[in-house]
mmCIF file of C-alpha atoms in Angstrom:
data_model
loop_
_atom_site.group_PDB
_atom_site.id
_atom_site.type_symbol
_atom_site.label_atom_id
_atom_site.label_comp_id
_atom_site.label_asym_id
_atom_site.label_seq_id
_atom_site.Cartn_x
_atom_site.Cartn_y
_atom_site.Cartn_z
ATOM 1 C CA MET A 1093 -21.921 -35.649 -2.079
ATOM 2 C CA ARG A 1094 -20.928 -38.060 0.654
ATOM 3 C CA SER A 1095 -17.287 -37.017 0.501
ATOM 4 C CA LEU A 1096 -18.335 -33.375 0.555
ATOM 5 C CA SER A 1097 -20.296 -33.766 3.775
ATOM 6 C CA ILE A 1098 -17.422 -35.728 5.287
ATOM 7 C CA LEU A 1099 -15.136 -32.890 4.341
ATOM 8 C CA GLY A 1100 -17.528 -30.451 5.983
ATOM 9 C CA LEU A 1101 -17.582 -32.508 9.168
ATOM 10 C CA LEU A 1102 -13.829 -32.741 9.156
ATOM 11 C CA LEU A 1103 -13.527 -28.977 8.777
ATOM 12 C CA ILE A 1104 -15.939 -28.333 11.630
ATOM 13 C CA SER A 1105 -14.143 -30.739 13.932
ATOM 14 C CA LEU A 1106 -10.751 -29.337 12.984
ATOM 15 C CA ASN A 1107 -11.948 -25.887 13.789
ATOM 16 C CA SER A 1108 -13.423 -26.699 17.170
ATOM 17 C CA HIS A 1109 -10.226 -28.523 18.146
ATOM 18 C CA ALA A 1110 -7.958 -25.624 17.159
ATOM 19 C CA ALA A 1111 -4.917 -25.771 19.395
ATOM 20 C CA PRO A 1112 -4.971 -23.162 22.167
ATOM 21 C CA LEU A 1113 -2.363 -20.426 21.867
ATOM 22 C CA SER A 1114 0.898 -20.879 23.763
ATOM 23 C CA PRO A 1115 1.607 -18.317 26.521
ATOM 24 C CA PRO A 1116 4.002 -16.267 24.330
ATOM 25 C CA ALA A 1117 1.391 -16.213 21.543
ATOM 26 C CA GLN A 1118 -1.254 -15.067 24.044
ATOM 27 C CA ARG A 1119 0.980 -12.181 25.085
ATOM 28 C CA GLY A 1120 1.554 -11.405 21.413
ATOM 29 C CA GLU A 1121 -2.194 -11.356 20.864
ATOM 30 C CA ALA A 1122 -2.682 -8.883 23.717
ATOM 31 C CA PHE A 1123 0.095 -6.666 22.330
ATOM 32 C CA PHE A 1124 -1.490 -6.787 18.865
ATOM 33 C CA HIS A 1125 -4.770 -5.445 20.300
ATOM 34 C CA GLN A 1126 -3.262 -2.966 22.769
ATOM 35 C CA ARG A 1127 -4.134 0.706 22.242
ATOM 36 C CA PHE A 1128 -0.949 2.733 22.562
ATOM 37 C CA ALA A 1129 -2.650 5.946 21.427
ATOM 38 C CA VAL A 1130 0.670 7.617 20.599
ATOM 39 C CA ASN A 1131 -0.355 8.320 17.021
ATOM 40 C CA ASP A 1132 -3.963 9.432 16.398
ATOM 41 C CA LYS A 1133 -4.148 7.917 12.925
ATOM 42 C CA MET A 1134 -2.560 4.665 14.107
ATOM 43 C CA PRO A 1135 -3.431 4.145 17.790
ATOM 44 C CA ALA A 1136 -2.835 0.360 17.621
ATOM 45 C CA CYS A 1137 -1.475 -2.326 15.290
ATOM 46 C CA THR A 1138 -5.116 -3.009 14.436
ATOM 47 C CA ALA A 1139 -5.511 0.466 12.858
ATOM 48 C CA CYS A 1140 -3.934 -0.914 9.691
ATOM 49 C CA HIS A 1141 -4.069 -4.686 10.239
ATOM 50 C CA THR A 1142 -7.715 -4.907 11.516
ATOM 51 C CA ASP A 1143 -8.703 -6.944 14.597
ATOM 52 C CA ASN A 1144 -8.212 -10.149 12.631
ATOM 53 C CA PRO A 1145 -4.658 -10.931 11.434
ATOM 54 C CA LEU A 1146 -6.063 -13.591 9.114
ATOM 55 C CA LYS A 1147 -7.723 -10.886 7.036
ATOM 56 C CA PRO A 1148 -6.142 -8.287 4.763
ATOM 57 C CA GLY A 1149 -5.814 -4.811 6.239
ATOM 58 C CA GLN A 1150 -5.648 -1.282 4.893
ATOM 59 C CA HIS A 1151 -3.012 1.421 5.499
ATOM 60 C CA ALA A 1152 -4.714 3.972 7.761
ATOM 61 C CA ILE A 1153 -3.408 6.960 5.783
ATOM 62 C CA THR A 1154 -2.772 5.831 2.232
ATOM 63 C CA GLY A 1155 -5.616 3.282 1.986
ATOM 64 C CA LYS A 1156 -3.364 0.654 0.388
ATOM 65 C CA THR A 1157 -4.345 -2.988 0.967
ATOM 66 C CA ILE A 1158 -2.005 -4.819 3.346
ATOM 67 C CA GLN A 1159 -1.770 -8.616 3.057
ATOM 68 C CA PRO A 1160 -2.623 -10.642 6.202
ATOM 69 C CA LEU A 1161 0.018 -10.908 8.958
ATOM 70 C CA ALA A 1162 -0.917 -14.429 10.065
ATOM 71 C CA VAL A 1163 1.364 -17.082 8.574
ATOM 72 C CA SER A 1164 -1.605 -19.423 8.082
ATOM 73 C CA ALA A 1165 -3.159 -16.847 5.751
ATOM 74 C CA ASN A 1166 0.058 -15.587 4.158
ATOM 75 C CA GLY A 1167 2.927 -18.054 3.979
ATOM 76 C CA GLU A 1168 5.501 -15.371 3.155
ATOM 77 C CA ARG A 1169 5.171 -13.670 6.530
ATOM 78 C CA PHE A 1170 8.170 -13.744 8.905
ATOM 79 C CA SER A 1171 10.316 -15.629 6.384
ATOM 80 C CA ASP A 1172 12.793 -12.780 5.758
ATOM 81 C CA PRO A 1173 14.466 -11.640 9.006
ATOM 82 C CA ALA A 1174 15.759 -8.349 7.556
ATOM 83 C CA LYS A 1175 12.282 -7.418 6.383
ATOM 84 C CA VAL A 1176 10.776 -8.342 9.757
ATOM 85 C CA GLU A 1177 13.311 -6.167 11.614
ATOM 86 C CA LYS A 1178 12.749 -3.267 9.225
ATOM 87 C CA TRP A 1179 9.004 -3.253 9.800
ATOM 88 C CA PHE A 1180 9.270 -3.730 13.576
ATOM 89 C CA GLY A 1181 11.659 -0.773 13.517
ATOM 90 C CA ARG A 1182 9.253 1.468 11.627
ATOM 91 C CA ASN A 1183 5.970 0.428 13.129
ATOM 92 C CA CYS A 1184 7.071 0.194 16.776
ATOM 93 C CA LYS A 1185 8.384 3.747 16.505
ATOM 94 C CA GLU A 1186 5.207 5.011 14.848
ATOM 95 C CA VAL A 1187 2.567 3.097 16.783
ATOM 96 C CA VAL A 1188 4.153 2.178 20.144
ATOM 97 C CA GLY A 1189 6.235 5.357 20.249
ATOM 98 C CA ARG A 1190 9.516 3.506 20.996
ATOM 99 C CA ALA A 1191 11.513 0.498 19.824
ATOM 100 C CA CYS A 1192 9.897 -2.816 20.764
ATOM 101 C CA THR A 1193 11.805 -5.139 23.104
ATOM 102 C CA ALA A 1194 13.134 -8.510 21.939
ATOM 103 C CA ASP A 1195 10.445 -10.247 24.050
ATOM 104 C CA GLU A 1196 7.635 -8.190 22.556
ATOM 105 C CA LYS A 1197 8.835 -9.047 19.063
ATOM 106 C CA ALA A 1198 9.197 -12.767 19.832
ATOM 107 C CA ASP A 1199 5.681 -12.872 21.353
ATOM 108 C CA PHE A 1200 4.218 -11.035 18.377
ATOM 109 C CA VAL A 1201 5.804 -13.465 15.915
ATOM 110 C CA ALA A 1202 4.635 -16.446 18.019
ATOM 111 C CA TYR A 1203 1.059 -15.174 17.833
ATOM 112 C CA MET A 1204 1.213 -14.624 14.072
ATOM 113 C CA ARG A 1205 2.670 -18.122 13.547
ATOM 114 C CA GLU A 1206 0.076 -19.860 15.718
ATOM 115 C CA VAL A 1207 -3.164 -18.023 15.020
ATOM 116 C CA ARG A 1208 -5.515 -19.719 12.567
ATOM 117 C CA MET B 671 -21.717 -6.173 -35.480
ATOM 118 C CA LYS B 672 -22.040 -2.441 -35.425
ATOM 119 C CA SER B 673 -21.177 -2.262 -31.755
ATOM 120 C CA LEU B 674 -18.223 -4.552 -32.356
ATOM 121 C CA ALA B 675 -16.833 -2.230 -34.996
ATOM 122 C CA LEU B 676 -17.378 0.702 -32.660
ATOM 123 C CA LEU B 677 -15.552 -1.111 -29.928
ATOM 124 C CA ALA B 678 -12.633 -1.786 -32.227
ATOM 125 C CA LEU B 679 -12.512 1.862 -33.226
ATOM 126 C CA LEU B 680 -12.618 2.904 -29.595
ATOM 127 C CA ALA B 681 -9.825 0.503 -28.733
ATOM 128 C CA VAL B 682 -7.653 2.000 -31.451
ATOM 129 C CA SER B 683 -8.349 5.587 -30.478
ATOM 130 C CA LEU B 684 -8.097 5.023 -26.704
ATOM 131 C CA PRO B 685 -4.453 4.588 -25.864
ATOM 132 C CA SER B 686 -3.590 8.202 -25.283
ATOM 133 C CA LEU B 687 -0.179 8.837 -23.808
ATOM 134 C CA ALA B 688 -1.455 9.908 -20.441
ATOM 135 C CA ASP B 689 -3.591 6.937 -19.506
ATOM 136 C CA ARG B 690 -0.833 4.308 -19.810
ATOM 137 C CA MET B 691 2.005 4.764 -17.356
ATOM 138 C CA PRO B 692 3.533 1.373 -16.549
ATOM 139 C CA LEU B 693 6.761 1.345 -14.553
ATOM 140 C CA PRO B 694 9.737 1.474 -16.942
ATOM 141 C CA ALA B 695 11.310 -1.868 -17.896
ATOM 142 C CA ASP B 696 14.498 -0.976 -15.988
ATOM 143 C CA THR B 697 12.700 -0.303 -12.685
ATOM 144 C CA PRO B 698 14.839 -1.841 -9.910
ATOM 145 C CA ALA B 699 13.120 -4.439 -7.702
ATOM 146 C CA SER B 700 14.042 -2.268 -4.694
ATOM 147 C CA TYR B 701 11.802 0.541 -5.976
ATOM 148 C CA LYS B 702 8.789 -1.773 -6.135
ATOM 149 C CA SER B 703 9.401 -3.346 -2.738
ATOM 150 C CA GLU B 704 10.554 -0.259 -0.807
ATOM 151 C CA CYS B 705 8.419 2.440 -2.402
ATOM 152 C CA GLY B 706 5.438 0.223 -3.149
ATOM 153 C CA SER B 707 4.774 -1.161 0.329
ATOM 154 C CA CYS B 708 2.828 1.667 1.984
ATOM 155 C CA HIS B 709 1.300 2.989 -1.228
ATOM 156 C CA LEU B 710 1.447 2.415 -4.967
ATOM 157 C CA ALA B 711 4.952 2.452 -6.460
ATOM 158 C CA TYR B 712 4.193 5.746 -8.197
ATOM 159 C CA PRO B 713 5.091 6.271 -11.869
ATOM 160 C CA PRO B 714 8.440 8.123 -11.780
ATOM 161 C CA ALA B 715 7.353 10.467 -14.589
ATOM 162 C CA LEU B 716 4.845 12.147 -12.267
ATOM 163 C CA LEU B 717 7.443 14.111 -10.302
ATOM 164 C CA ALA B 718 10.393 16.184 -11.462
ATOM 165 C CA LYS B 719 13.987 15.195 -10.733
ATOM 166 C CA LYS B 720 14.473 17.794 -8.021
ATOM 167 C CA ASP B 721 11.260 16.743 -6.262
ATOM 168 C CA TRP B 722 12.297 13.078 -6.199
ATOM 169 C CA ALA B 723 15.677 14.162 -4.848
ATOM 170 C CA ARG B 724 13.966 16.110 -2.059
ATOM 171 C CA THR B 725 11.699 13.146 -1.298
ATOM 172 C CA LEU B 726 14.700 10.825 -1.027
ATOM 173 C CA SER B 727 16.673 13.203 1.167
ATOM 174 C CA SER B 728 13.999 13.273 3.892
ATOM 175 C CA LEU B 729 12.822 9.655 4.066
ATOM 176 C CA ASP B 730 13.304 9.586 7.847
ATOM 177 C CA ARG B 731 10.446 12.091 8.092
ATOM 178 C CA HIS B 732 8.291 10.906 5.182
ATOM 179 C CA PHE B 733 4.719 12.152 5.724
ATOM 180 C CA GLY B 734 4.872 11.066 9.354
ATOM 181 C CA SER B 735 6.438 7.707 8.502
ATOM 182 C CA ASP B 736 9.960 6.341 8.540
ATOM 183 C CA ALA B 737 10.740 5.214 5.001
ATOM 184 C CA THR B 738 14.535 5.119 5.276
ATOM 185 C CA LEU B 739 16.497 2.838 2.936
ATOM 186 C CA ASP B 740 19.770 0.988 3.233
ATOM 187 C CA PRO B 741 22.589 2.751 1.339
ATOM 188 C CA LYS B 742 22.504 0.340 -1.618
ATOM 189 C CA ALA B 743 18.753 0.739 -2.210
ATOM 190 C CA GLN B 744 19.011 4.488 -1.638
ATOM 191 C CA GLN B 745 21.581 4.762 -4.424
ATOM 192 C CA GLU B 746 19.762 2.421 -6.805
ATOM 193 C CA ILE B 747 16.381 4.134 -6.338
ATOM 194 C CA GLY B 748 17.963 7.578 -6.497
ATOM 195 C CA ARG B 749 19.567 6.842 -9.851
ATOM 196 C CA PHE B 750 16.370 5.284 -11.202
ATOM 197 C CA LEU B 751 14.182 8.241 -10.226
ATOM 198 C CA GLU B 752 16.728 10.670 -11.596
ATOM 199 C CA ARG B 753 16.763 9.051 -15.047
ATOM 200 C CA SER B 754 12.993 8.415 -15.202
ATOM 201 C CA ALA B 755 11.667 11.633 -13.684
ATOM 202 C CA GLY B 756 9.134 13.791 -15.521
ATOM 203 C CA ASP B 757 9.477 17.182 -17.172
ATOM 204 C CA ALA B 758 9.463 19.883 -14.476
ATOM 205 C CA ASN B 759 7.911 22.460 -16.815
ATOM 206 C CA LYS B 760 4.969 20.259 -17.705
ATOM 207 C CA LEU B 761 4.374 19.019 -14.164
ATOM 208 C CA GLY B 762 4.491 22.332 -12.313
ATOM 209 C CA SER B 763 5.426 22.851 -8.668
ATOM 210 C CA ALA B 764 4.805 19.862 -6.371
ATOM 211 C CA GLY B 765 4.778 21.805 -3.101
ATOM 212 C CA GLU B 766 6.701 21.018 0.106
ATOM 213 C CA PRO B 767 6.989 18.171 0.853
ATOM 214 C CA PRO B 768 6.630 17.280 -2.835
ATOM 215 C CA ARG B 769 3.384 15.557 -3.738
ATOM 216 C CA ILE B 770 2.339 14.180 -7.126
ATOM 217 C CA SER B 771 -1.196 15.118 -6.102
ATOM 218 C CA GLN B 772 -0.168 18.792 -5.733
ATOM 219 C CA THR B 773 1.389 19.201 -9.173
ATOM 220 C CA ALA B 774 -0.435 21.400 -11.662
ATOM 221 C CA ARG B 775 -0.607 18.451 -14.049
ATOM 222 C CA PHE B 776 -2.357 16.222 -11.504
ATOM 223 C CA ILE B 777 -4.786 18.973 -10.552
ATOM 224 C CA ARG B 778 -5.629 19.652 -14.203
ATOM 225 C CA LYS B 779 -6.210 15.937 -14.946
ATOM 226 C CA HIS B 780 -8.546 15.715 -11.943
ATOM 227 C CA ASP B 781 -10.314 19.066 -12.052
ATOM 228 C CA GLU B 782 -13.718 17.545 -12.853
ATOM 229 C CA ILE B 783 -13.803 15.465 -9.685
ATOM 230 C CA PRO B 784 -15.994 17.007 -6.964
ATOM 231 C CA ALA B 785 -13.965 17.812 -3.827
ATOM 232 C CA ARG B 786 -15.920 15.413 -1.584
ATOM 233 C CA TYR B 787 -14.494 12.390 -3.385
ATOM 234 C CA TRP B 788 -10.987 13.059 -2.116
ATOM 235 C CA ARG B 789 -12.270 12.549 1.448
ATOM 236 C CA ASP B 790 -14.617 9.679 0.601
ATOM 237 C CA PRO B 791 -13.917 6.671 2.888
ATOM 238 C CA ARG B 792 -13.457 4.509 -0.218
ATOM 239 C CA VAL B 793 -10.635 6.838 -1.293
ATOM 240 C CA LYS B 794 -9.091 8.331 1.895
ATOM 241 C CA SER B 795 -6.442 10.336 0.064
ATOM 242 C CA ALA B 796 -5.607 11.696 -3.380
ATOM 243 C CA ALA B 797 -2.367 9.720 -3.062
ATOM 244 C CA ASN B 798 -4.403 6.480 -3.047
ATOM 245 C CA CYS B 799 -4.450 6.192 -6.846
ATOM 246 C CA GLU B 800 -5.649 2.582 -6.731
ATOM 247 C CA ALA B 801 -8.893 3.488 -4.960
ATOM 248 C CA CYS B 802 -10.069 4.993 -8.253
ATOM 249 C CA HIS B 803 -7.648 3.656 -10.868
ATOM 250 C CA ARG B 804 -8.179 -0.092 -10.480
ATOM 251 C CA GLY B 805 -5.389 -0.818 -12.942
ATOM 252 C CA ALA B 806 -2.846 1.616 -11.467
ATOM 253 C CA ALA B 807 -0.503 -1.177 -10.366
ATOM 254 C CA ASP B 808 -0.217 -2.115 -14.063
ATOM 255 C CA GLY B 809 0.025 1.512 -15.144
ATOM 256 C CA ARG B 810 -3.559 1.870 -16.399
ATOM 257 C CA TYR B 811 -5.186 5.242 -15.644
ATOM 258 C CA SER B 812 -7.997 5.366 -18.191
ATOM 259 C CA GLU B 813 -11.075 7.414 -17.303
ATOM 260 C CA HIS B 814 -13.143 4.353 -18.288
ATOM 261 C CA ASP B 815 -11.510 2.097 -15.736
ATOM 262 C CA ILE B 816 -12.454 3.884 -12.504
ATOM 263 C CA ALA B 817 -13.457 1.887 -9.411
ATOM 264 C CA ILE B 818 -15.893 4.515 -8.077
ATOM 265 C CA PRO B 819 -19.002 4.059 -10.261
ATOM 266 C CA GLU B 820 -20.121 7.701 -9.981
ATOM 267 C CA LEU B 821 -16.802 8.872 -11.434
ATOM 268 C CA ARG B 822 -16.580 6.378 -14.270
ATOM 269 C CA ARG B 823 -17.171 7.442 -17.864
#
């Protein structure tokens, strides 16, 4: 019992002391939530990934479950550079309506690595 | 006891050909990762050879998405779908662009489902097999294993 409540306390304090996002990660967060409205079924990243990258999402057209983007919720994310480039290529074209810049991609990855 | 025996009987009589469609043992990993990321990696037997070939030749404009493959995966998946495709005569026309959900076989297997279920928010699309067939990823399509309670038997 005692150790349980200590654990609870620890968890609460950990949470309230969560490190603030770095400036690149903050820009990545804004990009993640931005409405591009180029594609009516997928106006923003959040159309498939939900507002919370720690949670699983759902493909806006096919309904398939999409595993979380945040590294803290899904350790496999951003570990395979070819896969990351492939999906930036597809999804920037579909959702943003153009290729993403190197800075936009770096900020996005920073956000997904830091958010917890 | 009685119900147990019934269950056993049922289990023996159940496995009809159509409700078990696991991916073939020789399915390349590229098919599962490339064609199973946006939707289920569909059973290859549900489209005819020529319809898979048409699907693969227009992946840059794939239902509004870009599903292009690198040349190695394109060749590997192309060969796999060619050797594992279904019988065109039994499947019927799949329309343009080809859809499993437009084949005569699919329509016949699903003709008792009221139209509103295809637009139900739990389902979204007829192509979302897993919304109803919970075991689709393992090739299980039994009418008893349906996620939408109203449609289960």
